[in-house]
CSV table of C-alpha atoms in Angstrom, one decimal:
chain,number,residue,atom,x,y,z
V,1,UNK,CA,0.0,0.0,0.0
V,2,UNK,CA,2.7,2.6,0.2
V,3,UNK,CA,4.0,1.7,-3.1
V,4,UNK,CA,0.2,2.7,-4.3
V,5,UNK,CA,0.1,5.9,-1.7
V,6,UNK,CA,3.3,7.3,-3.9
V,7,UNK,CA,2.3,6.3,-7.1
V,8,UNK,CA,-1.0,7.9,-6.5
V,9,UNK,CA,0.9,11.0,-4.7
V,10,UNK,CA,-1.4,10.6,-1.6
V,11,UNK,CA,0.3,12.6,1.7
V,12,UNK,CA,-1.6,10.2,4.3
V,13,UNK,CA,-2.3,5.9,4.3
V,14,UNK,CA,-3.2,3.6,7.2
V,15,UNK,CA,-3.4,0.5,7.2
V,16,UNK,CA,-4.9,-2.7,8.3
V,17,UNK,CA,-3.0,-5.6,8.3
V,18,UNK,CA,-4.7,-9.2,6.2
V,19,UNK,CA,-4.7,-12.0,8.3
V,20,UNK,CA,-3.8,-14.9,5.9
V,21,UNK,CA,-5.1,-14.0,3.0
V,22,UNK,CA,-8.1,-12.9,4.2
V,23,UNK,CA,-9.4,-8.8,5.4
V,24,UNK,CA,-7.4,-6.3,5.5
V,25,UNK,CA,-8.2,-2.3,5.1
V,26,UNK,CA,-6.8,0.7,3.6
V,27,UNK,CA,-7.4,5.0,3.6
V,28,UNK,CA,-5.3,7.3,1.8
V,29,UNK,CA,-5.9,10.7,1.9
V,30,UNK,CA,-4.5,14.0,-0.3
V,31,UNK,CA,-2.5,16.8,1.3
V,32,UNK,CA,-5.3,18.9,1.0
V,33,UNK,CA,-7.1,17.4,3.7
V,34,UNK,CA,-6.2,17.0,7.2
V,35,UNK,CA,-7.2,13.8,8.8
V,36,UNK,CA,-7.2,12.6,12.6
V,37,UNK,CA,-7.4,8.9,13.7
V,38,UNK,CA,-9.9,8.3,16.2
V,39,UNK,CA,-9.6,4.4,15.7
V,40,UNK,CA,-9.8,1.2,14.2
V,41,UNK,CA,-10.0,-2.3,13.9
V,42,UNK,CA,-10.1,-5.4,11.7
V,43,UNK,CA,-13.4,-4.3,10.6
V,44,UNK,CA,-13.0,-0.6,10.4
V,45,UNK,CA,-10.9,2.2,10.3
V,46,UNK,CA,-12.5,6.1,12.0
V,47,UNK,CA,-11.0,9.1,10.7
V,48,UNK,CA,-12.2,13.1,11.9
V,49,UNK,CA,-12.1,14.9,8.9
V,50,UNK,CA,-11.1,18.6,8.5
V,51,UNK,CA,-11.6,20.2,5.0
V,52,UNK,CA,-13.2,23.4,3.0
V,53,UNK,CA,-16.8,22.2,4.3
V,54,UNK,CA,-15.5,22.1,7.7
V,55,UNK,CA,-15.3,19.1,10.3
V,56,UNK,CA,-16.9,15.8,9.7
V,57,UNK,CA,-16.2,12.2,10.4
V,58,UNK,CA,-15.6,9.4,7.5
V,59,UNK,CA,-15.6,5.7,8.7
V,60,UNK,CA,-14.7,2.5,6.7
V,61,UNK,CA,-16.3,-0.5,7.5
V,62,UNK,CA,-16.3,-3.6,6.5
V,63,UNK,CA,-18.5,-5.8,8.3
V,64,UNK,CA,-18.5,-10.0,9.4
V,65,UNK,CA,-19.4,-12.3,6.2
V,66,UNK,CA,-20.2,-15.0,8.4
V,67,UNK,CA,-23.9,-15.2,9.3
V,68,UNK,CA,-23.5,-16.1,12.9
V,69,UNK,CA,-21.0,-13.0,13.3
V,70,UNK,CA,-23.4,-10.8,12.0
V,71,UNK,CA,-24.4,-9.7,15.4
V,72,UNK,CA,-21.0,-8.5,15.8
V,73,UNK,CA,-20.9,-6.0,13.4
V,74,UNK,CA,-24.5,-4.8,14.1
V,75,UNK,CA,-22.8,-4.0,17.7
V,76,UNK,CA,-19.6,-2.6,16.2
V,77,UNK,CA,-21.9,0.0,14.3
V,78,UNK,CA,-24.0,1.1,17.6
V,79,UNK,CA,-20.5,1.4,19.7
V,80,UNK,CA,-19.3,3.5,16.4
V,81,UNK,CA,-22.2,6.0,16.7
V,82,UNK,CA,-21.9,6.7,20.4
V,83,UNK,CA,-18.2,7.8,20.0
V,84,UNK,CA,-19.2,11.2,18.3
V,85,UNK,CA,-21.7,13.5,17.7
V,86,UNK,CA,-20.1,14.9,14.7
V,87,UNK,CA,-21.7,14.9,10.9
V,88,UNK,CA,-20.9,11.2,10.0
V,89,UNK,CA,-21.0,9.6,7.0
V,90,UNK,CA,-19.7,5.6,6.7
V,91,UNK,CA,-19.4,3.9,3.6
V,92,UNK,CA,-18.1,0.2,2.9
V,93,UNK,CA,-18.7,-3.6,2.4
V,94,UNK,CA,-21.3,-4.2,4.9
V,95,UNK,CA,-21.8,-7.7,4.3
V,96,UNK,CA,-25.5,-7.2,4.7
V,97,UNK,CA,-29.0,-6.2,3.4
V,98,UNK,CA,-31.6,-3.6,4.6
V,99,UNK,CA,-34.6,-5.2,2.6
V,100,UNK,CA,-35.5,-8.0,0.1
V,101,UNK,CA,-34.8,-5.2,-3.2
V,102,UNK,CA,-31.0,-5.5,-2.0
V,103,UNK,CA,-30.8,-9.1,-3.7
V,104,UNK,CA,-32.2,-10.8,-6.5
V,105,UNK,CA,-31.5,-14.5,-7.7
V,106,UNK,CA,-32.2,-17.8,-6.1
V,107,UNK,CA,-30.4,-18.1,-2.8
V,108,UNK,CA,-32.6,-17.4,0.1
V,109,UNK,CA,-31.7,-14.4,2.5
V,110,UNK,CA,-33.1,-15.2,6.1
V,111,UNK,CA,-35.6,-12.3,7.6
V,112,UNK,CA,-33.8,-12.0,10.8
V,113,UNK,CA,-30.4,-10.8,9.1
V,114,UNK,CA,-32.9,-8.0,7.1
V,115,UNK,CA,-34.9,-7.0,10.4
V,116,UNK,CA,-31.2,-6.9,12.2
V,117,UNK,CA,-29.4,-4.5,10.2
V,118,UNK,CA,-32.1,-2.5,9.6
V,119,UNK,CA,-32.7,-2.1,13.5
V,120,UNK,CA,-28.9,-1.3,13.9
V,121,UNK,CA,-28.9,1.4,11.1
V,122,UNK,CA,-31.5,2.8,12.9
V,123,UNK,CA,-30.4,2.7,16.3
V,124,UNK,CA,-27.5,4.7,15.1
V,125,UNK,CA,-30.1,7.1,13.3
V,126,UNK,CA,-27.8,5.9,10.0
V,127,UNK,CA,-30.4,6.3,6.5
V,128,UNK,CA,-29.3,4.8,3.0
V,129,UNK,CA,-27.5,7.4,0.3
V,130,UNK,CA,-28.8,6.6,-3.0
V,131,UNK,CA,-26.6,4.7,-5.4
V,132,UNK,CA,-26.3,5.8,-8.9
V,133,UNK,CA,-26.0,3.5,-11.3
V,134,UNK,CA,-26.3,-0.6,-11.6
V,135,UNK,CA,-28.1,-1.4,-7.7
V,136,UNK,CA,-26.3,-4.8,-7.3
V,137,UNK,CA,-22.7,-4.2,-6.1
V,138,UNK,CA,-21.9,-8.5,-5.5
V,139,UNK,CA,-22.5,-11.1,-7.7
V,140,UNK,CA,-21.9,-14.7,-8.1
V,141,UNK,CA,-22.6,-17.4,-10.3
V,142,UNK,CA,-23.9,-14.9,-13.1
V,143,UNK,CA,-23.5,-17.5,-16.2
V,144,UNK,CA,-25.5,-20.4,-14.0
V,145,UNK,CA,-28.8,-21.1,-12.5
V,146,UNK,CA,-28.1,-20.5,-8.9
V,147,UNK,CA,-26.9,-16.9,-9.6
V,148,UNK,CA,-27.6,-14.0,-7.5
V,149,UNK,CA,-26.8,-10.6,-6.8
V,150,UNK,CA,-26.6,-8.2,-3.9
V,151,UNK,CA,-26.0,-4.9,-2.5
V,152,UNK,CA,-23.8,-5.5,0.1
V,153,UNK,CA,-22.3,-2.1,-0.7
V,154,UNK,CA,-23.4,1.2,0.7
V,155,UNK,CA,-22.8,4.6,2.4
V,156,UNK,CA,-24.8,5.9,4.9
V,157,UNK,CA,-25.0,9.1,6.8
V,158,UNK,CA,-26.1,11.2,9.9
V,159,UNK,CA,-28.7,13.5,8.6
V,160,UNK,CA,-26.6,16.7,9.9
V,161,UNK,CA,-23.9,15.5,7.5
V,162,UNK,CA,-26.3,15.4,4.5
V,163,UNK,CA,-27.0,19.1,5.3
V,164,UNK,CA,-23.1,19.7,5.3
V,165,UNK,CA,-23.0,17.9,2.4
V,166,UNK,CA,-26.4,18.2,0.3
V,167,UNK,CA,-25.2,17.6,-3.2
V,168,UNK,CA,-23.4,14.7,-2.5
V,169,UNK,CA,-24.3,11.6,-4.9
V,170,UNK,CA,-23.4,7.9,-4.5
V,171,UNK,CA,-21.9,6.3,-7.8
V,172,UNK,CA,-21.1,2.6,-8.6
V,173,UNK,CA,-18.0,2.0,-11.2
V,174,UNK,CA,-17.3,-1.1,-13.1
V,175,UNK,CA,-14.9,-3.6,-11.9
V,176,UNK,CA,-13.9,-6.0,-14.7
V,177,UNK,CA,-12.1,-8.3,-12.3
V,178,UNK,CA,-13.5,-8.8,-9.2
V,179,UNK,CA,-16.9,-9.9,-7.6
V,180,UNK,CA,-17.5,-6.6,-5.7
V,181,UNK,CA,-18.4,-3.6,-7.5
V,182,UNK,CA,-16.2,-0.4,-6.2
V,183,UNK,CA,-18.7,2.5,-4.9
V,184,UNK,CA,-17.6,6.1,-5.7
V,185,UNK,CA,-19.1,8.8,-3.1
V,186,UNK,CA,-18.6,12.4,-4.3
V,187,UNK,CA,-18.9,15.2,-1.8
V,188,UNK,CA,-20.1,18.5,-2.6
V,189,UNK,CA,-20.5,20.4,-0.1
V,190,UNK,CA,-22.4,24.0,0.1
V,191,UNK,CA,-21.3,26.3,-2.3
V,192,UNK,CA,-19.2,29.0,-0.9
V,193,UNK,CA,-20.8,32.9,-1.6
V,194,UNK,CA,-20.3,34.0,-5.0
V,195,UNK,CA,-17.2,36.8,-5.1
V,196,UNK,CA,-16.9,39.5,-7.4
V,197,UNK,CA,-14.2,38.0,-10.1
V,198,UNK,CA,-11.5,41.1,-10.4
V,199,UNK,CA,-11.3,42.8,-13.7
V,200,UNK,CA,-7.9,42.2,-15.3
V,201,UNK,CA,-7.0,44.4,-18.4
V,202,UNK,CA,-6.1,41.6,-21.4
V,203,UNK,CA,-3.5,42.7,-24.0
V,204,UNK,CA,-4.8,41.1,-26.9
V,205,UNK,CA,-8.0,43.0,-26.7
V,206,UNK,CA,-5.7,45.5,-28.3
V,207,UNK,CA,-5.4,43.5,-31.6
V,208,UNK,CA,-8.9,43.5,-32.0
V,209,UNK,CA,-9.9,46.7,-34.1
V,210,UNK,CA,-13.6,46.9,-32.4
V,211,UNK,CA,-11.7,47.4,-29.1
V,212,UNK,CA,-11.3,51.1,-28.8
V,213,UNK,CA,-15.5,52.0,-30.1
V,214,UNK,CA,-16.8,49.6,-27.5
V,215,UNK,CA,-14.5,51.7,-24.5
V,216,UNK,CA,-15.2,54.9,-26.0
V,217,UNK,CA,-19.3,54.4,-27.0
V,218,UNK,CA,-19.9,53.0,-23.3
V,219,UNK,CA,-17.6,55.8,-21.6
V,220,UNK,CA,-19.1,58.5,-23.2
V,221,UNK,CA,-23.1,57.0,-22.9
V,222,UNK,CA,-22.5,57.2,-19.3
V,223,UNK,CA,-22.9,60.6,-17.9
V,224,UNK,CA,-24.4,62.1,-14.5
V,225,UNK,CA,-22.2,59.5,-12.3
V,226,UNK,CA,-19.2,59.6,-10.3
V,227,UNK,CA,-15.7,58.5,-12.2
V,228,UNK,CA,-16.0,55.1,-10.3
V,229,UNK,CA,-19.0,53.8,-11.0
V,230,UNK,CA,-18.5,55.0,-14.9
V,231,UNK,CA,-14.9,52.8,-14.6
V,232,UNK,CA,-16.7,49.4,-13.0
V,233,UNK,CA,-19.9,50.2,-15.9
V,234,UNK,CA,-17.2,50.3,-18.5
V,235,UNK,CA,-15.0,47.3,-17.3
V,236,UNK,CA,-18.1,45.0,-17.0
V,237,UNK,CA,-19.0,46.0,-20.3
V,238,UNK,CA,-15.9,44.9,-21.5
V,239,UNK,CA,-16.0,41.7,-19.7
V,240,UNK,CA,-19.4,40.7,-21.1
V,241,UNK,CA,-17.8,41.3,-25.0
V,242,UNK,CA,-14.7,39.6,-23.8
V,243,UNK,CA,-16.8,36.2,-22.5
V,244,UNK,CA,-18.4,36.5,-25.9
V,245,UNK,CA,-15.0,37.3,-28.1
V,246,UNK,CA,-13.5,34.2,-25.8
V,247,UNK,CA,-16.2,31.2,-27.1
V,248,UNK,CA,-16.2,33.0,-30.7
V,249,UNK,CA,-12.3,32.7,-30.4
V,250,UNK,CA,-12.4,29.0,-30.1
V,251,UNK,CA,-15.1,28.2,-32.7
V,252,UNK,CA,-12.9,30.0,-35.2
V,253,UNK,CA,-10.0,27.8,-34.5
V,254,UNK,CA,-11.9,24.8,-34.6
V,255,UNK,CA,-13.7,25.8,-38.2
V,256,UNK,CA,-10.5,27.2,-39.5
V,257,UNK,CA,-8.5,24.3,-38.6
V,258,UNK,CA,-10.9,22.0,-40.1
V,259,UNK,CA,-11.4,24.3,-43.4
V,260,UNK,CA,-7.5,23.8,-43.8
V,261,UNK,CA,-7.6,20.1,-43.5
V,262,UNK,CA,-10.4,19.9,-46.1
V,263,UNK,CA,-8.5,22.1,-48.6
V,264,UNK,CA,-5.0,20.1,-48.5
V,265,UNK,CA,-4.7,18.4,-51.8
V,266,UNK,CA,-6.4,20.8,-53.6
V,267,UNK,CA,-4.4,23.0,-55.9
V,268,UNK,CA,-6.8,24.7,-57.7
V,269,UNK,CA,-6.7,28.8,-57.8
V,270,UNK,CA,-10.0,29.0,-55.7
V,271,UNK,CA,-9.0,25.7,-53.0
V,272,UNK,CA,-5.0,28.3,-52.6
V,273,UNK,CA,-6.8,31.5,-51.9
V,274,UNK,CA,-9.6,29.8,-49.8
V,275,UNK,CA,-6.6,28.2,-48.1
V,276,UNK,CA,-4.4,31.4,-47.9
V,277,UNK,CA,-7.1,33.1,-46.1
V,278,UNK,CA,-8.2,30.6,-43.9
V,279,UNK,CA,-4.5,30.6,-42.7
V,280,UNK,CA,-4.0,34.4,-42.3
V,281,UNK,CA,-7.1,34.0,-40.2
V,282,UNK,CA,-5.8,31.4,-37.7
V,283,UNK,CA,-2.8,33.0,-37.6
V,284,UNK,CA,-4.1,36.2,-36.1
V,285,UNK,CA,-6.0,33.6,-33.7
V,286,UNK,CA,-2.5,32.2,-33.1
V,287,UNK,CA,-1.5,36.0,-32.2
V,288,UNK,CA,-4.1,36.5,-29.5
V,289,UNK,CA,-3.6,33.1,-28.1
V,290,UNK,CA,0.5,33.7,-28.0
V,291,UNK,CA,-0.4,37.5,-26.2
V,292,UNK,CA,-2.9,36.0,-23.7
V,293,UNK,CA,-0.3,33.5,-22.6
V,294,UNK,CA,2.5,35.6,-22.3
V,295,UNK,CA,0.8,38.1,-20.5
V,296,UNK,CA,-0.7,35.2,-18.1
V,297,UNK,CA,3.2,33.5,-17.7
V,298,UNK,CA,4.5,37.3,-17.2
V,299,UNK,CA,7.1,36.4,-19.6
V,300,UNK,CA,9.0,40.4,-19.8
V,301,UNK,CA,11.6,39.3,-17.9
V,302,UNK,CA,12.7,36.7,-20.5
V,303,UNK,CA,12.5,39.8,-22.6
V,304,UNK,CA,13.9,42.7,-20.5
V,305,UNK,CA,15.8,40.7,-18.2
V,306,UNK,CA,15.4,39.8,-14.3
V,307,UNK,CA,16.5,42.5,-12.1
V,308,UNK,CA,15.6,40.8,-9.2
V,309,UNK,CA,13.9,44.3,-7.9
C-alpha cells in the first residue's frame, strides 16, 4: 500500500494488516485534507475529517461475512455512533441487506439478518444514500442457474452530514475483475458565496480593431455619475464582450483548422486563396492566443531581463 500511496501521490495511508489472505483495510488521503485517527480495527478504520466544508467524520467499514457474526458487526456499528456527535457519513462492504430489493437470484436471505441490520442502522439514526448506477454491487454465479446478486455495498449518513454535504451523490463503477463492484461517493459540499471575479486588463483586446469604439461608445453614454462607477460600468462591459470574443475565439480555430484540413490536396486557384485566407485567419488567432499567454506566464523578464527588484 505505500508503493500505491506514492504512485498515486497521496500525503496520508493507514493501514490494516490481512490475516492470511483474508481482510485487511486501507485510507489514503490528499495533502489537501487533514485527517485525525480516532480508531480502528479489523473491521474498520474512523478518521475526523477537517476540509473546506469544515469538520466531519468518515468511517470505513467492513463488516462479518459470516452469518452467525453478524451480530457482531451490528454491535460494532451502535458502539461507532456513540463515540461522536459529529456529521458522520460511513461507507463500505457491509456484508448485509436492509430489505429483500438489495438481492435478487435464487439463494434465500433469512428475515432475521434484514430486520437486524435494519434495527442497527436505525439505532445509530444511520439512513441509506442513493446509489447511482447498476443497484447490485456483489455477484456470483452470473452465467449459471443458482446466480444471484446483492447490495452488500453502501454509504450511509447522519442527517446533519447530509445538510453539510447536500449535493453529494453515490456512484457505482465497473470492476472488470473482481466480484464486488467499487462505490464512488462524491462530496459536494455548500457552495461557498459567489465573489466579485476582479477585472484584469487583457492585451490582446488590443489587436482586436472593435476594441477602442466599445470603450469609447460606453464611456461617453455614461454621464451624471461619479468616475468610479463610470470605470466598473465600463469594465463589466468589457468583460461581457470579452466572454463573448473568448467562445467565438475558439469556434474560429476549430472551423478554420478543419477548413484547412479539407482544402490540402487541392491545388486549384479557388481551394490556394480559400486556403491562404483561412491561414492568415488562424494566424491572427494564433496571435491572440501567443499575447494572452505571455501576458498570463509574465514572460518580460525573458525579454527585459530579471533585475531581481
Amino acid at each position: 500500500m505505500e508503493e500505491i500511496r506514492a504512485r498515486h501521490n497521496f500525503e496520508g495511508c493507514l493501514v490494516v494488516d490481512s490475516v492470511g489472505r483474508s481482510g485487511g483495510l486501507c485510507m489514503l488521503w490528499k495533502s489537501n485534507t487533514s485527517c485525525t485517527l480516532i480508531g480502528y480495527s479489523r473491521n474498520h478504520i474512523d478518521l475526523h475529517i477537517m476540509d473546506v466544508n469544515g469538520e466531519w467524520r468518515l468511517t470505513g467499514f467492513y463488516g462479518f461475512s459470516e452469518r452467525h457474526k453478524r451480530r457482531d458487526s451490528w454491535n460494532l456499528l451502535r458502539r461507532l455512533a456513540g463515540i461522536s456527535s459529529l456529521p458522520w457519513f460511513i461507507i463500505g462492504d457491509f456484508n448485509d441487506l436492509l430489505d429483500p430489493g438489495d438481492k435478487q437470484g435464487r439463494v434465500h436471505h433469512p428475515n432475521w439478518l434484514f430486520e437486524g441490520f435494519r434495527s442497527a442502522t436505525l439505532d445509530c439514526g444511520l439512513s441509506d444514500l442513493p446509489l447511482h448506477g447498476y443497484p447490485f454491487t456483489w455477484s456470483r454465479g452470473l452465467n449459471s442457474n443458482n446466480f444471484v446478486e446483492e447490495r452488500l455495498d453502501r454509504g450511509m449518513a447522519f442527517t446533519p452530514w447530509k445538510t453539510l454535504f447536500p449535493n453529494a451523490t453515490l456512484c457505482s463503477l465497473l470492476a472488470p475483475m473482481s466480484d464486488h463492484t467499487p462505490i464512488l461517493l462524491k462530496c459536494q459540499g455548500l457552495q461557498p458565496p459567489a465573489h466579485h471575479k476582479r477585472f484584469w486588463f487583457e492585451n490582446k483586446w488590443c489587436l482586436e480593431p472593435n476594441f477602442p469604439h466599445i470603450v469609447c461608445d460606453c464611456w461617453t453614454n455614461l454621464r451624471g455619475i461619479t468616475i468610479t462607477e463610470r470605470l466598473t460600468a465600463v469594465s463589466d462591459s468589457i468583460s461581457t464582450w470579452a466572454a463573448h470574443l473568448r467562445r467565438n475565439e475558439q469556434a474560429d480555430k476549430t472551423r478554420l483548422q478543419k477548413k484547412i484540413q479539407s482544402l490540402q490536396g487541392r491545388h486549384d486557384t479557388l481551394s490556394m486563396q480559400q486556403k491562404q485566407s483561412a491561414r492568415k485567419e488562424l494566424a491572427a488567432v494564433y496571435l491572440r492566443e501567443e499575447t494572452h499567454w505571455k501576458q498570463q506566464a509574465k514572460q518580460h523578464w525573458l525579454k527585459d531581463g530579471d533585475y531581481n527588484s
